[in-house]
Short mmCIF file of C-alpha atoms in Angstrom, two decimals:
data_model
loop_
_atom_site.label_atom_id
_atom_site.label_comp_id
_atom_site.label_asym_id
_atom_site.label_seq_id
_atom_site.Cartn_x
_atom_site.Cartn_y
_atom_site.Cartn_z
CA UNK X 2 -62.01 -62.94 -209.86
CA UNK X 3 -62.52 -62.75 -206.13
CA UNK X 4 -59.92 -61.47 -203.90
CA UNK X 5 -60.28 -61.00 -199.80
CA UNK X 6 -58.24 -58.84 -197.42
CA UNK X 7 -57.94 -59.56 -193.89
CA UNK X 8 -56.89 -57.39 -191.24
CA UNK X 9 -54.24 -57.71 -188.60
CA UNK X 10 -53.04 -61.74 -187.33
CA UNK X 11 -51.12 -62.71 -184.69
CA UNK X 12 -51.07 -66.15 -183.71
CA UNK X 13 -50.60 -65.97 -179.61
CA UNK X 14 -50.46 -68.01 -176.20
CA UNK X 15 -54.09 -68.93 -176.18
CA UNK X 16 -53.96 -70.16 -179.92
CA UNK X 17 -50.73 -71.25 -180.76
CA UNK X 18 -51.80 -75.00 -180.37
CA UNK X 19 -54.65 -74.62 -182.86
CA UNK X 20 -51.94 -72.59 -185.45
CA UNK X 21 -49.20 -75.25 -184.88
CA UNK X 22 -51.64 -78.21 -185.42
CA UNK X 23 -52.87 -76.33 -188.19
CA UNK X 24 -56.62 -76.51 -187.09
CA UNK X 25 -58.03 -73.95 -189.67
CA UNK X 26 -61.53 -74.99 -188.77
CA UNK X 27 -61.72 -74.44 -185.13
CA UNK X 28 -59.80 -71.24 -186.19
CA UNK X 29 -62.23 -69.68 -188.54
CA UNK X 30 -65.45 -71.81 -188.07
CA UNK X 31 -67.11 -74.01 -191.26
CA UNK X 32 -69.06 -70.55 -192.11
CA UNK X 33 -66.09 -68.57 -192.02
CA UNK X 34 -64.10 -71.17 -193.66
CA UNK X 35 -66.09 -71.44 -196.33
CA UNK X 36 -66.32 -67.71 -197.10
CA UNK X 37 -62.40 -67.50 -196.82
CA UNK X 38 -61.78 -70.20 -199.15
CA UNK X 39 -64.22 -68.97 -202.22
CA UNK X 40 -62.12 -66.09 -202.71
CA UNK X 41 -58.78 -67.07 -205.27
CA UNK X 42 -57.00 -64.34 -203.66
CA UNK X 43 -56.51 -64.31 -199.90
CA UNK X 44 -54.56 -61.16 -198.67
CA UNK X 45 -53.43 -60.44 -194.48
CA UNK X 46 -50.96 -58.54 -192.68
CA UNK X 47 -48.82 -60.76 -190.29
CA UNK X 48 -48.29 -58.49 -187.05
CA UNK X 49 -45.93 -59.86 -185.54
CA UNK X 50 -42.31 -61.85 -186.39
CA UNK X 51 -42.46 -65.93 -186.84
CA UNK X 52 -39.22 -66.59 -184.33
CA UNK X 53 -38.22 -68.80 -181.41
CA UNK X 54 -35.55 -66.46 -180.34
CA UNK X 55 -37.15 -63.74 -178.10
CA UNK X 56 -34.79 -60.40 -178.35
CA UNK X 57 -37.03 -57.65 -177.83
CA UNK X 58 -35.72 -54.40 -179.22
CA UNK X 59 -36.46 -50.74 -177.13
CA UNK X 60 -39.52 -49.49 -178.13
CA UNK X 61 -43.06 -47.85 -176.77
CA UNK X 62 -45.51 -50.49 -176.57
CA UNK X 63 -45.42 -54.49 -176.54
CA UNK X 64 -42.70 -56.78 -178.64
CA UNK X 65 -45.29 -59.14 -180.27
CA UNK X 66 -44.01 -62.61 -181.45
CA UNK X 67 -45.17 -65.91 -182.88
CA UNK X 68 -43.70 -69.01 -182.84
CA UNK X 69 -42.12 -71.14 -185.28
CA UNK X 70 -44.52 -73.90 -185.03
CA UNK X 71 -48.00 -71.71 -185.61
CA UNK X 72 -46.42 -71.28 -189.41
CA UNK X 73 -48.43 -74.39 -189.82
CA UNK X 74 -51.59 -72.19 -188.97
CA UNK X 75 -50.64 -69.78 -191.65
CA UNK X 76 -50.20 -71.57 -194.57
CA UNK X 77 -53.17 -74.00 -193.98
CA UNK X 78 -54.94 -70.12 -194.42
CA UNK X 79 -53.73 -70.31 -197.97
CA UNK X 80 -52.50 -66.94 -197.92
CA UNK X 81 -51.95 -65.54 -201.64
CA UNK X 82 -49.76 -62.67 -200.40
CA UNK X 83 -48.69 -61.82 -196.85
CA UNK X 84 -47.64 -57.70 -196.12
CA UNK X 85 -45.38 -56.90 -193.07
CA UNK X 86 -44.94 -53.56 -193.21
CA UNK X 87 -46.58 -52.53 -189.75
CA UNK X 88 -45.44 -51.56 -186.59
CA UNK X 89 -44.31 -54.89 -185.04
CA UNK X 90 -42.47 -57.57 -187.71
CA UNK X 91 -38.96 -55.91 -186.01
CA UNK X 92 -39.82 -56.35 -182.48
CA UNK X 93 -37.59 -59.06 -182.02
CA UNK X 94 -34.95 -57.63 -183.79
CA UNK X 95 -33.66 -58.01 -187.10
CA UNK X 96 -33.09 -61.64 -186.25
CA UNK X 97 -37.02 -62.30 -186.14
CA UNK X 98 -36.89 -60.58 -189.19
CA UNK X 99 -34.79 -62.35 -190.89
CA UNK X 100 -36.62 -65.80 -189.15
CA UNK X 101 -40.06 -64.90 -190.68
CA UNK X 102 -38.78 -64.28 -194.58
CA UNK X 103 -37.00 -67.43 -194.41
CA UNK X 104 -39.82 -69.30 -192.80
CA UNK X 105 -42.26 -67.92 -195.31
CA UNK X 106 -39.75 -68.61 -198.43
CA UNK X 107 -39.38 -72.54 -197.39
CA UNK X 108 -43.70 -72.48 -196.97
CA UNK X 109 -43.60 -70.54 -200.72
CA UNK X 110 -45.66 -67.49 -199.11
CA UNK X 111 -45.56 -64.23 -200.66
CA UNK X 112 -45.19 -61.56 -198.56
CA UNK X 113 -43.90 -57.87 -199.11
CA UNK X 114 -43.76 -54.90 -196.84
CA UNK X 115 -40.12 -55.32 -195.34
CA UNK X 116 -36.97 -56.10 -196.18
CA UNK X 117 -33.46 -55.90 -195.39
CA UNK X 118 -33.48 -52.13 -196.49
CA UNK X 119 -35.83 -49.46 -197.73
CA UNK X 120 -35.25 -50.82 -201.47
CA UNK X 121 -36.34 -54.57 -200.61
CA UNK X 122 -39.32 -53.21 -198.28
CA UNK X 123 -40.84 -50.99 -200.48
CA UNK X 124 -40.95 -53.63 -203.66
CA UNK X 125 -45.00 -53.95 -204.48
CA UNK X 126 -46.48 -57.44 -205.40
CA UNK X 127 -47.96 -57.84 -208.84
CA UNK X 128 -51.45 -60.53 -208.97
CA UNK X 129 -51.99 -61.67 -212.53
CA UNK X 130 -55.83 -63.48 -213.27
CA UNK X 131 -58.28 -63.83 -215.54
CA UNK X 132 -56.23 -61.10 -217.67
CA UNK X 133 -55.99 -58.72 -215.26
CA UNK X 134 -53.00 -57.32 -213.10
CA UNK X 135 -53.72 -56.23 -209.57
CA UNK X 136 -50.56 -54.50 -208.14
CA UNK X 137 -50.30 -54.35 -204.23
CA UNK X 138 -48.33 -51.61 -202.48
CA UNK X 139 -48.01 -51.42 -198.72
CA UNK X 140 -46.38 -49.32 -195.97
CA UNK X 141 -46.75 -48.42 -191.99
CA UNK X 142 -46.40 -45.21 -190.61
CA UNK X 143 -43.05 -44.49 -188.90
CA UNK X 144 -42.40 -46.00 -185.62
CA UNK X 145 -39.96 -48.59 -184.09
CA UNK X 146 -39.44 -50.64 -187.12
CA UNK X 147 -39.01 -48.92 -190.50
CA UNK X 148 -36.24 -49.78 -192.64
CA UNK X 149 -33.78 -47.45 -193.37
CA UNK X 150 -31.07 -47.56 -196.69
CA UNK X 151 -28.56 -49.37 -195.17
CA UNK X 152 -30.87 -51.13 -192.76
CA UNK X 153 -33.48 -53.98 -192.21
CA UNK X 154 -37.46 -53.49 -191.26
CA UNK X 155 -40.75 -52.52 -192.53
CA UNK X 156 -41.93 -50.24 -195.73
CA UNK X 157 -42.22 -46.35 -194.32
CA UNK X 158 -44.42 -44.19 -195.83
CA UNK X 159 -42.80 -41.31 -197.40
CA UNK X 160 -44.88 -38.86 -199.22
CA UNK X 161 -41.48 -38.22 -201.43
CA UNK X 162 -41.26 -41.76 -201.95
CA UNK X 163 -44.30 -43.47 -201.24
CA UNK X 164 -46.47 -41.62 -203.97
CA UNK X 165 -43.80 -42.04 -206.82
CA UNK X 166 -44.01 -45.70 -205.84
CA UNK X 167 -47.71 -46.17 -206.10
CA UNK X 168 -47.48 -44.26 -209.43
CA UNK X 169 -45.39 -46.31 -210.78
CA UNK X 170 -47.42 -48.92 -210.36
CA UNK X 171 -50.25 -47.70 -211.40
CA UNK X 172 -48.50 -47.52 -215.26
CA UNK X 173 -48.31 -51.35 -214.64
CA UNK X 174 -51.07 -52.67 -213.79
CA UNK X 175 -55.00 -52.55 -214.45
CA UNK X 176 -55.86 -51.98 -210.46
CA UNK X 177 -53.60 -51.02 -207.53
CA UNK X 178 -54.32 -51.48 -203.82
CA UNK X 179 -52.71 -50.16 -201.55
CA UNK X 180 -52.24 -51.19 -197.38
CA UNK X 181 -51.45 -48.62 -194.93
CA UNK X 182 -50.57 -49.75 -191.67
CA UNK X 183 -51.61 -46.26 -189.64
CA UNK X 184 -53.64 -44.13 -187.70
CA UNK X 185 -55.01 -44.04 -184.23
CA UNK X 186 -55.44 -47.12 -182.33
CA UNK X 187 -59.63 -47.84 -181.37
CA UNK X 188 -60.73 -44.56 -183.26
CA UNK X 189 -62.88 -45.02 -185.35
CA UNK X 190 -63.07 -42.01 -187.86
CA UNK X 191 -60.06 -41.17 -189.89
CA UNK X 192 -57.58 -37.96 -188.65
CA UNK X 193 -57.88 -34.91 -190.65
CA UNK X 194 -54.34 -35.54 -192.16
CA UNK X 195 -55.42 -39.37 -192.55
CA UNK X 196 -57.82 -38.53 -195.06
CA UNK X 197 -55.73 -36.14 -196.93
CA UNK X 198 -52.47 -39.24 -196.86
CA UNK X 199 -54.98 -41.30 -198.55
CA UNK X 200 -57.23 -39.57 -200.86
CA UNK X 201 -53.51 -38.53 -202.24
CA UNK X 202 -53.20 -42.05 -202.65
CA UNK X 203 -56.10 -42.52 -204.52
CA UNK X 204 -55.45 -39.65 -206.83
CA UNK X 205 -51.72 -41.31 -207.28
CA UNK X 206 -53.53 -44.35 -208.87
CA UNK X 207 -54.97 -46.90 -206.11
CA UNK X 208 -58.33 -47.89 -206.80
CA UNK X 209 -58.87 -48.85 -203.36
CA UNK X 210 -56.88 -48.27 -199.83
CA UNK X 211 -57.04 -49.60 -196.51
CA UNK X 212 -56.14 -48.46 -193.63
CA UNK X 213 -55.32 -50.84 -191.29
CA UNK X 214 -53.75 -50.79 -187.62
CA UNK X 215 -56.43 -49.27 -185.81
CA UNK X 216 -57.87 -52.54 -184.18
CA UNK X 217 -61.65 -51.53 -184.82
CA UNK X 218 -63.66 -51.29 -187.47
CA UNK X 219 -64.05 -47.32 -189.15
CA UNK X 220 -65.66 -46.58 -191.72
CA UNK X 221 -65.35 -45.85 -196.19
CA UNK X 222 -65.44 -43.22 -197.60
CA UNK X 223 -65.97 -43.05 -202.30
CA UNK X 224 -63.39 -40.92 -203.53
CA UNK X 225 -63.15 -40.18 -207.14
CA UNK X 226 -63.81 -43.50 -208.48
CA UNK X 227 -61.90 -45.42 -205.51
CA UNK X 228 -63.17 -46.66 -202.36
CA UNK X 229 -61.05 -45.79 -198.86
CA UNK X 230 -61.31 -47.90 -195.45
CA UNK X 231 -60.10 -46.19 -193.02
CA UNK X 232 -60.23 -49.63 -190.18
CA UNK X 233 -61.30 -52.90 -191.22
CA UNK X 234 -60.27 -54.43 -187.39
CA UNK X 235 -58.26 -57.27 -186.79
CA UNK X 236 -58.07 -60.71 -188.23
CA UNK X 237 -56.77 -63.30 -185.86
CA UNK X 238 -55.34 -61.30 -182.84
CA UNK X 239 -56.13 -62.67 -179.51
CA UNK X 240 -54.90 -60.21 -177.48
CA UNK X 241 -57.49 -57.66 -175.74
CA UNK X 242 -61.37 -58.25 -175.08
CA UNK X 243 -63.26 -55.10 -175.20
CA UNK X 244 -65.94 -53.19 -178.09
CA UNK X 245 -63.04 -52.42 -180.72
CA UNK X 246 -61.36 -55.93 -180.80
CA UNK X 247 -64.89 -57.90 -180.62
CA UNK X 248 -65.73 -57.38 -184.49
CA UNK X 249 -63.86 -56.81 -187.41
CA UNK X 250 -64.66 -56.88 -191.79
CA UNK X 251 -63.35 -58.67 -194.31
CA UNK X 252 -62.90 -56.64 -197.14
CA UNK X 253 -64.90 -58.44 -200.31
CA UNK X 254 -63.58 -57.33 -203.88
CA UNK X 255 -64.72 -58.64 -206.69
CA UNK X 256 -62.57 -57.90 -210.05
CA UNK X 257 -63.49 -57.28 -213.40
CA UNK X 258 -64.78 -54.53 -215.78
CA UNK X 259 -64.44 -52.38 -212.62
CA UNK X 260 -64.09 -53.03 -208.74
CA UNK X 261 -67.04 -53.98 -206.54
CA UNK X 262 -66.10 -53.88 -202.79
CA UNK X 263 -68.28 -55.79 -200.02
CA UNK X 264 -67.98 -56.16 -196.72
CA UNK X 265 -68.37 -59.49 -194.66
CA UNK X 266 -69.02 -58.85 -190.81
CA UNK X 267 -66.44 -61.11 -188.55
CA UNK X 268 -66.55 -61.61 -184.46
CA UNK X 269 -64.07 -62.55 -182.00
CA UNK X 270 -65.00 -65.94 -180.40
CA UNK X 271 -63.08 -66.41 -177.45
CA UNK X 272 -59.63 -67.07 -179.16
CA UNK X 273 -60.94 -67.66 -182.61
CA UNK X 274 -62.84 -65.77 -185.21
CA UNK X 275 -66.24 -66.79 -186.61
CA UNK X 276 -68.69 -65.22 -189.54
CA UNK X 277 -71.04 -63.06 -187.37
CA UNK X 278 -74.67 -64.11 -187.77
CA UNK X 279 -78.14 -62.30 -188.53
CA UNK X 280 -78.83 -59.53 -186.37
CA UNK X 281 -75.22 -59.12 -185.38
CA UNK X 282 -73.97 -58.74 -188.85
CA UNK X 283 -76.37 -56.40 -189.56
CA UNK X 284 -75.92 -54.57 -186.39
CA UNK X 285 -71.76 -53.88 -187.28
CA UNK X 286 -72.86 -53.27 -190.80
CA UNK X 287 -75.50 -50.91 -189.88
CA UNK X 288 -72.79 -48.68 -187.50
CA UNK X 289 -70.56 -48.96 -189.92
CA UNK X 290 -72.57 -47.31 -192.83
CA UNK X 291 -73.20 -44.61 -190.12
CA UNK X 292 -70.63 -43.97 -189.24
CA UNK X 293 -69.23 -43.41 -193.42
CA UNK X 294 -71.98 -41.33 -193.57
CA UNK X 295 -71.11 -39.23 -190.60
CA UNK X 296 -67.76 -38.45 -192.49
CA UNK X 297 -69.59 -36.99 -195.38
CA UNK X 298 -71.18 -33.97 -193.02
CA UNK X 299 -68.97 -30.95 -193.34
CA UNK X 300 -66.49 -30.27 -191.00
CA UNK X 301 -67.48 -33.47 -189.09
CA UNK X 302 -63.89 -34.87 -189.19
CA UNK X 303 -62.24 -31.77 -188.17
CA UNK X 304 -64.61 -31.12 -185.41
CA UNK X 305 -64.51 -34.78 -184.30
CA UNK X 306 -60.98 -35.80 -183.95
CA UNK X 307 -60.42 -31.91 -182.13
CA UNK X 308 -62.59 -33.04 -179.14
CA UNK X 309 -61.27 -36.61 -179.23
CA UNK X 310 -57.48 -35.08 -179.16
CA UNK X 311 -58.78 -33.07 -176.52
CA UNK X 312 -59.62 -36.17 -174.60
CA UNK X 313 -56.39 -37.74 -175.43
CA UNK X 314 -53.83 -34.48 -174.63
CA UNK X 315 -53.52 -34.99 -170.72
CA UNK X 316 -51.94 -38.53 -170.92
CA UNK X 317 -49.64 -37.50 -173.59
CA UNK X 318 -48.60 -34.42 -171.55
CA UNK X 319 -48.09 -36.53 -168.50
CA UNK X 320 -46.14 -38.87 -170.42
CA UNK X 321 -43.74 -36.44 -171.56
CA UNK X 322 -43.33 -34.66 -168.18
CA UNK X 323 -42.37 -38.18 -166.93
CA UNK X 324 -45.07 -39.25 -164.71
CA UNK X 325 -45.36 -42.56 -163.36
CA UNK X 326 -48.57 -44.28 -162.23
CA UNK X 327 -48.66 -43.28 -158.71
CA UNK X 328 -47.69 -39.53 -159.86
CA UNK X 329 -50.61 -39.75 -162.36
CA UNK X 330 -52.71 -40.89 -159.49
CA UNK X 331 -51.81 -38.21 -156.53
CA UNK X 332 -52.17 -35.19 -159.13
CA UNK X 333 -55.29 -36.61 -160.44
CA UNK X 334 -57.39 -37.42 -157.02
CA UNK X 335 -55.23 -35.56 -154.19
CA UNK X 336 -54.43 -32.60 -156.10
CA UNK X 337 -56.92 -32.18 -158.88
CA UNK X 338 -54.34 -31.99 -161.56
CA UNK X 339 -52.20 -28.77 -159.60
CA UNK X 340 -48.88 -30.54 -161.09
CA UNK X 341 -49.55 -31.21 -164.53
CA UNK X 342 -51.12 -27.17 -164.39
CA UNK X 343 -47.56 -26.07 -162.83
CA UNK X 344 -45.58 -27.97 -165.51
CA UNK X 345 -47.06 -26.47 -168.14
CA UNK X 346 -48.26 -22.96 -168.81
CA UNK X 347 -49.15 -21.50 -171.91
CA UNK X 348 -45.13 -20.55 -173.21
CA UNK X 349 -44.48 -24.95 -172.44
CA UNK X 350 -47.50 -25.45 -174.50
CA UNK X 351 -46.48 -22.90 -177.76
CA UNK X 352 -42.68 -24.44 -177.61
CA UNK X 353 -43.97 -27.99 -177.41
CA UNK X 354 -46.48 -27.12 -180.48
CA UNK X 355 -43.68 -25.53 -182.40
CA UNK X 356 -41.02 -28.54 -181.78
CA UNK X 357 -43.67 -31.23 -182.90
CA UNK X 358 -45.18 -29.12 -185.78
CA UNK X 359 -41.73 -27.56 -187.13
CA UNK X 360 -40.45 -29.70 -189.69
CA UNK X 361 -36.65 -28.54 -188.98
CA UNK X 362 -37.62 -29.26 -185.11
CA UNK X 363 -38.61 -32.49 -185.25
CA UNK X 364 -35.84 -33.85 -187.38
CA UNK X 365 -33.23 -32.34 -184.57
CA UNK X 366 -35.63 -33.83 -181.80
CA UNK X 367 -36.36 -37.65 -183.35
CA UNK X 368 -32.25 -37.37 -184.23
CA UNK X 369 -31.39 -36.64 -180.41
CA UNK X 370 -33.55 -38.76 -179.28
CA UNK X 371 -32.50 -41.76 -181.43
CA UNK X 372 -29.49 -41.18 -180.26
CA UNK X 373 -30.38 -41.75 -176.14
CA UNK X 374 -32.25 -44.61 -177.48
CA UNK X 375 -29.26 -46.34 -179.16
CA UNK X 376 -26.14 -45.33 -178.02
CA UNK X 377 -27.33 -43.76 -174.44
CA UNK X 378 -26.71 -40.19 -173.20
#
């Protein structure tokens, strides 16, 4: 039994015509095409909600959506099972929520990862083949769109839920795979707390975990007897043109006695994907077995993700002091950073720390500020 997992798809602007005729071959390519189509078991995450209505809910970052037409697109993929739990299926509110599950009931698409609460969204998928059951669990880190008891959105992980879910299924089925929407965007090694999420994963039961979101390919890691991606890169997503979004894996598993994983090397084309050829599939193959290995040094993750949050700390801390682009500019060039060094000293730096790291702090603070968000000060 052959099964295939695809990254992240959005059908947008500049392919929307292809999706809605349901051109799968100028899509994919006759390579690609033919690779996709071998497998019996053809797995994706859908980023963004099927809807002709655009409502746009508050949130950091962009409100994705896809029209109803490109649904067309998606089934001529053949999709065995479609997961939503990420960061985007409730951008246009629980409306375009509620437009993609019916749109994907009527087309007979599986798809789990949301819901209209925490109970529907965090139901796994079991695969049965061949005499073997393959039980799919996915979740997204918390942002904009989780569900919640009482209401609609995407599958949070919980490490007081999540685990006990993944357990559970475990007991039922021969192998578990698990999709977690998270990490950090165009990085390409995992955080020190992403490895220790997902190796807790593994020893809950998955045999194998991805870790998808991140828009670039990462690297794998073996742990115990299960295999961990931590960024496969995108499926179908024309949305950016730059190093991370060029090339992207599809993940390769082949079921029986035990798990074999492969990878198979994909390239942005424009606004289409095709199977990436001879010296370029080696070439992302090659960095990507580098970089796994560079994740088995000692203390390389640790050391690595402190200099790249290092890089990273003076746009969050202009962010949070409220800077705009022109303020960013002036303190940068004029003043050599003089206002972002007045705004915080060393006490600002220890009380942030201890509000963000605090567990009891950082309930009161997402609480407060959910409230502003929703109801306004």
């Amino acid at each position: 039994m052959k099964l295939i997992i695809a990254g992240d798809l959005v059908p947008g602007e500049t392919n929307e015509e292809l999706f809605s005729n349901g051109n799968v071959e100028e899509l994919l390519g006759e390579d690609l095409k033919k690779v996709w189509t071998s497998a019996e078991w053809r797995i994706f995450n859908l980023e963004a909600p099927i809807t002709d209505s655009v409502t746009p809910i508050e949130k950091c970052g962009p409100n994705l959506r896809a029209s109803m037409s490109t649904i067309t697109g998606i089934k001529k993929l053949k999709p065995s099972l479609i997961t939503l739990a990420n960061n985007h299926i409730l951008d246009q509110g629980v409306q375009g929520l509620n437009s993609t599950e019916l749109l994907l009931k009527k087309h007979n698409i599986h798809f789990i990862g949301a819901g209209k609460n925490i109970r529907h969204a965090s139901a796994p998928y079991i695969l049965e083949k061949g005499g073997f059951t393959i039980g799919v669990y996915t979740c997204a880190e918390n942002e904009f769109t989780i569900a919640t008891e009482k209401t609609p959105g995407a599958n949070p992980f919980d490490p007081l839920e999540s685990l006990d879910h993944i357990a559970d299924l475990k007991s039922k089925c021969d192998y578990v795979i698990v999709l977690y929407h998270g990490g950090k965007e165009h990085y390409r090694y995992p955080s020190p707390y992403l490895q220790k999420v997902l190796r807790k994963i593994v020893e809950k039961g998955a045999d194998i975990v991805v870790a998808q979101h991140s828009h670039c390919i990462g690297c794998y890691e073996k742990y115990l007897d299960s295999t961990i991606i931590y960024g496969q890169g995108n499926f179908i997503f024309d949305r950016l043109d730059n190093e991370y979004w060029s090339t992207s894996l599809l993940i390769d598993i082949n079921i029986g006695d035990k798990l074999e994983v492969n990878y198979i090397p994909i390239v942005k084309n424009g606004n289409v994907i095709r199977l990436a050829q001879k010296e370029k599939a080696e070439d992302i193959i090659e960095k990507f077995n580098a970089r796994s290995s560079d994740i088995r040094q000692e203390n390389f993750i640790e050391e690595q993700y402190k200099r790249y949050a290092k890089e990273r700390l003076e746009g969050y801390l202009k962010s949070l002091a409220g800077f705009g682009k022109w303020t960013s500019r002036l303190d940068r060039k004029l003043l050599k950073g003089a206002i972002l060094k007045k705004l915080y000293t060393k006490d600002k730096y220890l009380a942030i720390q201890n509000y963000i790291e605090c567990e009891a702090h950082r309930e009161l603070l997402i609480k407060g500020l959910e409230g502003v968000r929703k109801g306004g000060r």
